[in-house]
Coordinates of C-alpha atoms in Angstrom, one line a residue:
X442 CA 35.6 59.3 38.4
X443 CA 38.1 56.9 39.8
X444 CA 41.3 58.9 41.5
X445 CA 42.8 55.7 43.2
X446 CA 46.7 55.6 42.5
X447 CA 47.5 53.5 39.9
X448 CA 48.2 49.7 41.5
X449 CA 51.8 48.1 40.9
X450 CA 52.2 45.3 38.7
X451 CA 54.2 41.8 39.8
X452 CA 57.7 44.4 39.9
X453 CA 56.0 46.6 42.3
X454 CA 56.3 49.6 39.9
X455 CA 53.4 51.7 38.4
X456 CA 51.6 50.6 35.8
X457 CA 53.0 52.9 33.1
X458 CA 50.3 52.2 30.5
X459 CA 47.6 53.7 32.3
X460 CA 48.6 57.3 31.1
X461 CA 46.6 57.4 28.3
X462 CA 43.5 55.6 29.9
X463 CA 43.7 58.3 32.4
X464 CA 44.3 61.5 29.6
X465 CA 40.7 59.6 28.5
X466 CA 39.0 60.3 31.6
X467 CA 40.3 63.6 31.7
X468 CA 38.9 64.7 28.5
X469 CA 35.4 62.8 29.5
X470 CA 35.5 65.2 32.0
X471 CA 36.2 68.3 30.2
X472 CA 33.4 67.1 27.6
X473 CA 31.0 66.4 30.9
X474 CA 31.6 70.1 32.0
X475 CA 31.4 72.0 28.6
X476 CA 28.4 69.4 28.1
X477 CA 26.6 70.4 31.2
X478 CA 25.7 67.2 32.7
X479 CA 26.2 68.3 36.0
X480 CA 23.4 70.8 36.1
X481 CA 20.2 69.8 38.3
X482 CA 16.3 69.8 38.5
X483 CA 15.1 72.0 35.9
X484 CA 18.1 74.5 35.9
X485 CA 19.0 72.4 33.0
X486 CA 15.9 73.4 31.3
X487 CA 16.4 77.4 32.0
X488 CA 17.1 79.5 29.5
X489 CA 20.7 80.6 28.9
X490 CA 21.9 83.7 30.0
X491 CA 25.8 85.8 29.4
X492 CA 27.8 86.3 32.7
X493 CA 26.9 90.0 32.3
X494 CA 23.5 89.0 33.8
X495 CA 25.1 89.0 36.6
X496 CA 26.0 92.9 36.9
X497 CA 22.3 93.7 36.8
X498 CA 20.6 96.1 38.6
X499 CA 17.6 95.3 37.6
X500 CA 14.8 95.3 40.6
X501 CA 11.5 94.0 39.9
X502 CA 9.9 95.3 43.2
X503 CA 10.3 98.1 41.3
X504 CA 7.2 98.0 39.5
X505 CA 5.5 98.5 42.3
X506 CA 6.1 102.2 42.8
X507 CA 5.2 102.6 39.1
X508 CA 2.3 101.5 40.4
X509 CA 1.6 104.1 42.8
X510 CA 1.5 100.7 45.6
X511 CA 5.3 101.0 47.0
X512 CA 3.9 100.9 50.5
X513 CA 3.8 97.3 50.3
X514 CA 7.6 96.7 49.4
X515 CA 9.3 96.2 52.5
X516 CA 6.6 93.2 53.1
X517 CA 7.7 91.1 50.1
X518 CA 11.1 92.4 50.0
X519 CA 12.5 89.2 50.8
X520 CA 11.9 88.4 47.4
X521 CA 15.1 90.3 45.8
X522 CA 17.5 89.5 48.8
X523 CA 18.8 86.8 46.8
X524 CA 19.5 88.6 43.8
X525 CA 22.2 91.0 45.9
X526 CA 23.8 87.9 46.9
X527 CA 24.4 86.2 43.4
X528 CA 25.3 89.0 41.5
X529 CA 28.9 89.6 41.2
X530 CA 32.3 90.2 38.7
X531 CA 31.8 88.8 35.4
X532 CA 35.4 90.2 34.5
X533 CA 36.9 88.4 37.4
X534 CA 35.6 85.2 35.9
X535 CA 36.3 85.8 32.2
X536 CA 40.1 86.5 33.6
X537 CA 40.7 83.5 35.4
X538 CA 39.1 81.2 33.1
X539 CA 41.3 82.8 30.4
X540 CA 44.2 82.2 32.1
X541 CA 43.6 78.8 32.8
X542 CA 42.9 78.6 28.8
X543 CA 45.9 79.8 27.9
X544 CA 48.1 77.9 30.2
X545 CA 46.2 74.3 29.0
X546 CA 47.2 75.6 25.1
X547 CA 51.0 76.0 26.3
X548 CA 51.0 72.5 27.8
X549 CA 49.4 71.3 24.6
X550 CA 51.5 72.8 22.4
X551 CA 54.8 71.7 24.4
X552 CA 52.9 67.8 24.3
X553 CA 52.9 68.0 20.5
X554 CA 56.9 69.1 19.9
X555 CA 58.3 67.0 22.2
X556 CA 55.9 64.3 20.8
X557 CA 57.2 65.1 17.2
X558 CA 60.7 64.9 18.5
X559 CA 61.0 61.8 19.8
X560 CA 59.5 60.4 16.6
X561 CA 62.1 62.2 14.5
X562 CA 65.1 61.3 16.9
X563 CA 64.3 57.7 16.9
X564 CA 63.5 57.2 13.1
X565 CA 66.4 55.7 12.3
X566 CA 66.9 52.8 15.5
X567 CA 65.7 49.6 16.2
X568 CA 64.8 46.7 18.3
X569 CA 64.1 47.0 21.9
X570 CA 66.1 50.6 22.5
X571 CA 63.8 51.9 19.6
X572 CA 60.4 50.7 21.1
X573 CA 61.4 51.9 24.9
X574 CA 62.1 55.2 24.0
X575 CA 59.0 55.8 21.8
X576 CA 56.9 54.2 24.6
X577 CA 58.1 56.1 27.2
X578 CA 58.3 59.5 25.2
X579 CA 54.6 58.8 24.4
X580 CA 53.5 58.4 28.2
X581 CA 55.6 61.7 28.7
X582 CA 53.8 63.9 26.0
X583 CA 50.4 61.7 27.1
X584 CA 51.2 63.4 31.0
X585 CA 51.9 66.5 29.4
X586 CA 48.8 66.6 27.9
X587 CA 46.9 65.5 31.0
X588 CA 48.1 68.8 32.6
X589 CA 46.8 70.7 29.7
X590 CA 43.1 68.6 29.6
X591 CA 43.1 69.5 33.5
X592 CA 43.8 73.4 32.5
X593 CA 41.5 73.3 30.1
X594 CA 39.1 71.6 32.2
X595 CA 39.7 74.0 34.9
X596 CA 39.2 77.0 32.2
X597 CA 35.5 75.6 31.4
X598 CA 34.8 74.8 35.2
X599 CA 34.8 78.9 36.2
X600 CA 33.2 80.0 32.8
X601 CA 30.5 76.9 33.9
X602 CA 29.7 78.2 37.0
X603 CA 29.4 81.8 35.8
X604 CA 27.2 81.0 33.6
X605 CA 25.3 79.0 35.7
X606 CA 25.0 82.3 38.6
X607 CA 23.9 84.3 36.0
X608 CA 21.2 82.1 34.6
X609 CA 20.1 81.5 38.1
X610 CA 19.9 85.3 38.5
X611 CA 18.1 85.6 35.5
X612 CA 15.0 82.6 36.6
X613 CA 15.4 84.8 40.0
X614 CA 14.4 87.8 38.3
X615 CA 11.9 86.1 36.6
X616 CA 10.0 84.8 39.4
X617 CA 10.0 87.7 41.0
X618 CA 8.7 89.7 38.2
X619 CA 6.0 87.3 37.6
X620 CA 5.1 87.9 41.8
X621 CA 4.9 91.2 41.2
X622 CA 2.7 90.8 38.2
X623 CA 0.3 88.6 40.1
X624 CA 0.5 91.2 43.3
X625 CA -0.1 94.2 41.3
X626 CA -3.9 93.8 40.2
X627 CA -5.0 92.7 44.1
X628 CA -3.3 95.4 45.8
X629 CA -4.4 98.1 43.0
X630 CA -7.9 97.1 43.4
X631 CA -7.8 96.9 47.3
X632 CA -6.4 100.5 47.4
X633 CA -9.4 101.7 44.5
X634 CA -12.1 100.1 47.4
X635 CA -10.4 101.2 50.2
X636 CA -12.4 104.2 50.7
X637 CA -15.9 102.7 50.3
X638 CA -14.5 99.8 52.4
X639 CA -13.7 102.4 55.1
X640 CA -9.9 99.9 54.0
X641 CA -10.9 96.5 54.7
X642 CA -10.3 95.8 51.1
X643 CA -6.3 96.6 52.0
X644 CA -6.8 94.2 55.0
X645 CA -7.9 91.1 53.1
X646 CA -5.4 92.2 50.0
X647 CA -2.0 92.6 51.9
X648 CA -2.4 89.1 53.2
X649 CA -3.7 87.8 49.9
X650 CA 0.1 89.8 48.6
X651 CA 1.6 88.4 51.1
X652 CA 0.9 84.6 50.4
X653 CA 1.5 85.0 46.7
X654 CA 5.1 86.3 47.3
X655 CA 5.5 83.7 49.6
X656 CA 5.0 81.3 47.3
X657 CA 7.4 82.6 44.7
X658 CA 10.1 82.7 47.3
X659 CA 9.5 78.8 47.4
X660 CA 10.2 78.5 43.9
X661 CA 13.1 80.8 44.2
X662 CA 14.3 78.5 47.2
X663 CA 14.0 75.3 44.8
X664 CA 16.4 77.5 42.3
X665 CA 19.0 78.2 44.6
X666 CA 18.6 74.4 46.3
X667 CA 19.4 73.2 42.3
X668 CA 22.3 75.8 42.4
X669 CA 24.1 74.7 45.3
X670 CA 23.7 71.0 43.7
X671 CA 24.5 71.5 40.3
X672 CA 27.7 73.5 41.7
X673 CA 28.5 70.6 44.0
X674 CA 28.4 68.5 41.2
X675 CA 30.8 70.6 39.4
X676 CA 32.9 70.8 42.0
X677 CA 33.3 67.1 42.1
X678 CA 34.1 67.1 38.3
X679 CA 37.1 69.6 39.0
X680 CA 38.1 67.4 42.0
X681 CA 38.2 64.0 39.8
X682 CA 40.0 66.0 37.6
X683 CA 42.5 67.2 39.9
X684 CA 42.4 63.3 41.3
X685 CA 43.3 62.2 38.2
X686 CA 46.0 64.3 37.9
X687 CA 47.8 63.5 40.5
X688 CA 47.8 59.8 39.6
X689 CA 49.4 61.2 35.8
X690 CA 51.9 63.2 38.3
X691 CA 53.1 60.0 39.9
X692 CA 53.5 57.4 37.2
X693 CA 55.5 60.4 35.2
X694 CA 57.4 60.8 37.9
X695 CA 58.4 56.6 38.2
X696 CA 59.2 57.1 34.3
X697 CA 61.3 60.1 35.3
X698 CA 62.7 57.8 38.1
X699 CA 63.2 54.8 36.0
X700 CA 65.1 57.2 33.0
X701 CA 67.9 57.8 35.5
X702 CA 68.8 54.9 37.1
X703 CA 68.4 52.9 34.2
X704 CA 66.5 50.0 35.3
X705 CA 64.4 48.7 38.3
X706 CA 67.2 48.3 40.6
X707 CA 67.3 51.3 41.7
X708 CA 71.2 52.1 41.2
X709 CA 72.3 54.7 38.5
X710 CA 74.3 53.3 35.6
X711 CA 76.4 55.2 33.1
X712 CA 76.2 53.7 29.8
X713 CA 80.0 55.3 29.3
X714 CA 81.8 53.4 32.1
X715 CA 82.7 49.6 31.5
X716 CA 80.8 48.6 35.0
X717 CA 77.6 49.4 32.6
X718 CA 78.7 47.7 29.3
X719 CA 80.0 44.6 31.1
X720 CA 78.1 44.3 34.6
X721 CA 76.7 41.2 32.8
X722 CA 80.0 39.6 32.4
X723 CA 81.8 39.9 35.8
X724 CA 83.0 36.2 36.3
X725 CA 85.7 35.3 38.9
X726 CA 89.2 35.7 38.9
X727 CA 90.1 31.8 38.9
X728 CA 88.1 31.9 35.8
X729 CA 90.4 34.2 33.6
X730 CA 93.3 32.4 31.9
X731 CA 96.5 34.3 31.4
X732 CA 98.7 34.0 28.7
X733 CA 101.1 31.1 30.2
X734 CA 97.5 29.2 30.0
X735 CA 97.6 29.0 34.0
X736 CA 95.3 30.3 36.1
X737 CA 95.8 33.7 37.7
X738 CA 94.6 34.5 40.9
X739 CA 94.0 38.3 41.0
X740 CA 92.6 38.9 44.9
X741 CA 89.2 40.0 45.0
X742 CA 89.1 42.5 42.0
X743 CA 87.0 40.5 39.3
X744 CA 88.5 40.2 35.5
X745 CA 86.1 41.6 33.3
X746 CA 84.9 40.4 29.3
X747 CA 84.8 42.9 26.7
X748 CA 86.4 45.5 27.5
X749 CA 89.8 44.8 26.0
X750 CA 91.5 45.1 29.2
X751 CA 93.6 42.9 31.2
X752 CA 92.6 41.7 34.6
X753 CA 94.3 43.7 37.3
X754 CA 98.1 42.1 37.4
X755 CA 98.6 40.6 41.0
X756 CA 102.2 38.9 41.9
X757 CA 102.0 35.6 41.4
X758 CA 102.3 33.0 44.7
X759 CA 105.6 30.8 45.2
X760 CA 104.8 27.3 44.3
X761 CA 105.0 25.0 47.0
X762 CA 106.4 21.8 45.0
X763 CA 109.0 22.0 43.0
X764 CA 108.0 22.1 39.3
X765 CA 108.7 18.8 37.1
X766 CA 111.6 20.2 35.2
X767 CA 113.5 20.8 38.9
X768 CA 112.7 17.6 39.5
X769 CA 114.5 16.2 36.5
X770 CA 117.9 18.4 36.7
X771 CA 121.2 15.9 38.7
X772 CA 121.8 17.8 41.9
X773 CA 125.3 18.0 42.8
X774 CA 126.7 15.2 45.7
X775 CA 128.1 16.8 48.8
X776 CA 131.6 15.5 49.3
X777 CA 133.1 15.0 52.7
X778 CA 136.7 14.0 53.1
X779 CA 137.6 11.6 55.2
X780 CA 140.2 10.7 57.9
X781 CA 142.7 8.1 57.8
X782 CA 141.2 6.7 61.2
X783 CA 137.3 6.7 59.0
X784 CA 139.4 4.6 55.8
X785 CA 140.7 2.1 58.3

């Protein structure tokens, strides 16, 4: 199952579309769990058995004392040592995969209101606002849902691999049953001609025990070896799972990202302030006309389109030339008087 991190497209940003191609796999791998694809060898084959098989006491060395041949016991007894080590709590298992049950229906349930709500707030808009908001409410219930799929998946993991112990258990039991079926009859018949024998019949019949429970321990070897495969197996499912997950966690988290600051440049923008409505139409103070029809120059504070407000008023400079009506007006002529000497 593929747990890379989704890889950014041309903007550098995750590739948002890939939520619902990964709830996909996510469900594949709840169906590959409840489906049992992961179980090996012939433990696919065995017979299934309820987690209770694994409070059994049952002890098929047992048999033997019925039989009156419990002397021999402690030489096969290797054959139930597995048995003490698989059984276990069924009840522990039940609770925890209930748990995980119940918190995957929550998440599914919260996935399919907030799913109806954003159809219902955004039935009556349009254009570009309209389809944004759908697509990214959709990827938000789709994340949602991958956290229930994981629970869920999780729930069926432990119930999985209770079931699995158990039927282990179970083909455990069996095998040593059957051991003890074949070891009966020699040993029964050694002990009857073990007085004429003066007990070389027990000699040559121990042995003969011996090598038969021997051989059932290799077949219960092979069970446990398919065990510790098919749970490694499972354990890789819950892992991809998991691996998926976190993938969902991260592109929700971008969308979360990309909800508050608006855009991809990173910068929060309030839709309520003109800097949002008219960022697009900043344009340079020599640019504005006032209402002489000359141009204003207004510092560095930009004059902004739109918003039904003035430019920021800045005092005017003092021309340096003398405007053309100046230019027209007579200028009075200095008079000096004059001496009698200066007339002369």
């Amino acid at each position: 199952m593929v747990t890379t991190l989704p890889r950014p497209d041309a903007a550098g940003t995750p590739d948002v579309g890939r939520i619902a191609a990964l709830l996909a796999e996510l469900r594949a791998a709840g169906a590959a769990v409840e489906g049992e694809e992961w179980l090996a060898g012939g433990l696919a084959g065995d017979p299934d058995a309820p987690l209770t098989a694994l409070t059994s006491s049952e002890r098929p060395l047992s048999a033997l004392d019925s039989a009156g041949v419990g002397f021999l016991t402690p030489m096969i007894s290797f054959l139930e040592e597995p048995l003490d080590r698989l059984r276990g709590d069924p009840d522990a298992v039940s609770a925890g995969a209930a748990e995980f049950a119940a918190a995957g229906r929550e998440a599914t349930s919260v996935a399919d209101d907030y799913r109806s709500t954003v159809g219902a707030e955004t039935s009556g808009w349009s254009g570009r606002a309209a389809s944004d908001y759908v697509k990214a409410g959709t990827e938000l219930a789709d994340g949602v849902l991958s956290i229930a799929e994981t629970s869920l998946t999780s729930a069926k993991a432990l119930i999985a691999a209770g079931e699995m112990v158990a039927k282990v258990v179970a083909a455990v039991t069996g095998h040593v049953a059957e051991a003890v079926a074949k070891i009966t009859p020699v040993i029964t018949e050694a002990l009857a001609a073990a007085p004429a024998t003066f007990g070389h019949s027990l000699a040559v019949a121990i042995p003969r025990c011996v090598e038969i429970a021997v051989d059932y321990a290799g077949r219960i070897a092979a069970k446990l070896a398919e065990l510790l495969t098919s749970g490694e197996n499972l354990i890789k499912l819950v892992e991809g799972a998991l691996g998926v997950l976190k993938v969902v966690k991260e592109v929700v988290k971008f969308i979360g990202e990309q909800s508050r600051t608006g855009g991809s440049t990173g910068e929060p923008v309030d839709p309520a302030t003109p800097e949002a409505t008219d960022k697009a139409t900043d344009l340079p103070a020599t640019a504005q006309p006032t209402a002489a029809g000359r141009p204003a120059t207004v510092g560095t504070a930009p004059a902004r389109l739109g918003t039904g407000q003035p430019a920021a008023a800045q005092p005017e400079r003092t021309p340096a030339q003398p405007s053309a009506a100046a230019s027209t007006t007579p200028q009075p002529v200095a008079v000096h008087p004059t001496t009698p000497e200066e007339s002369a």
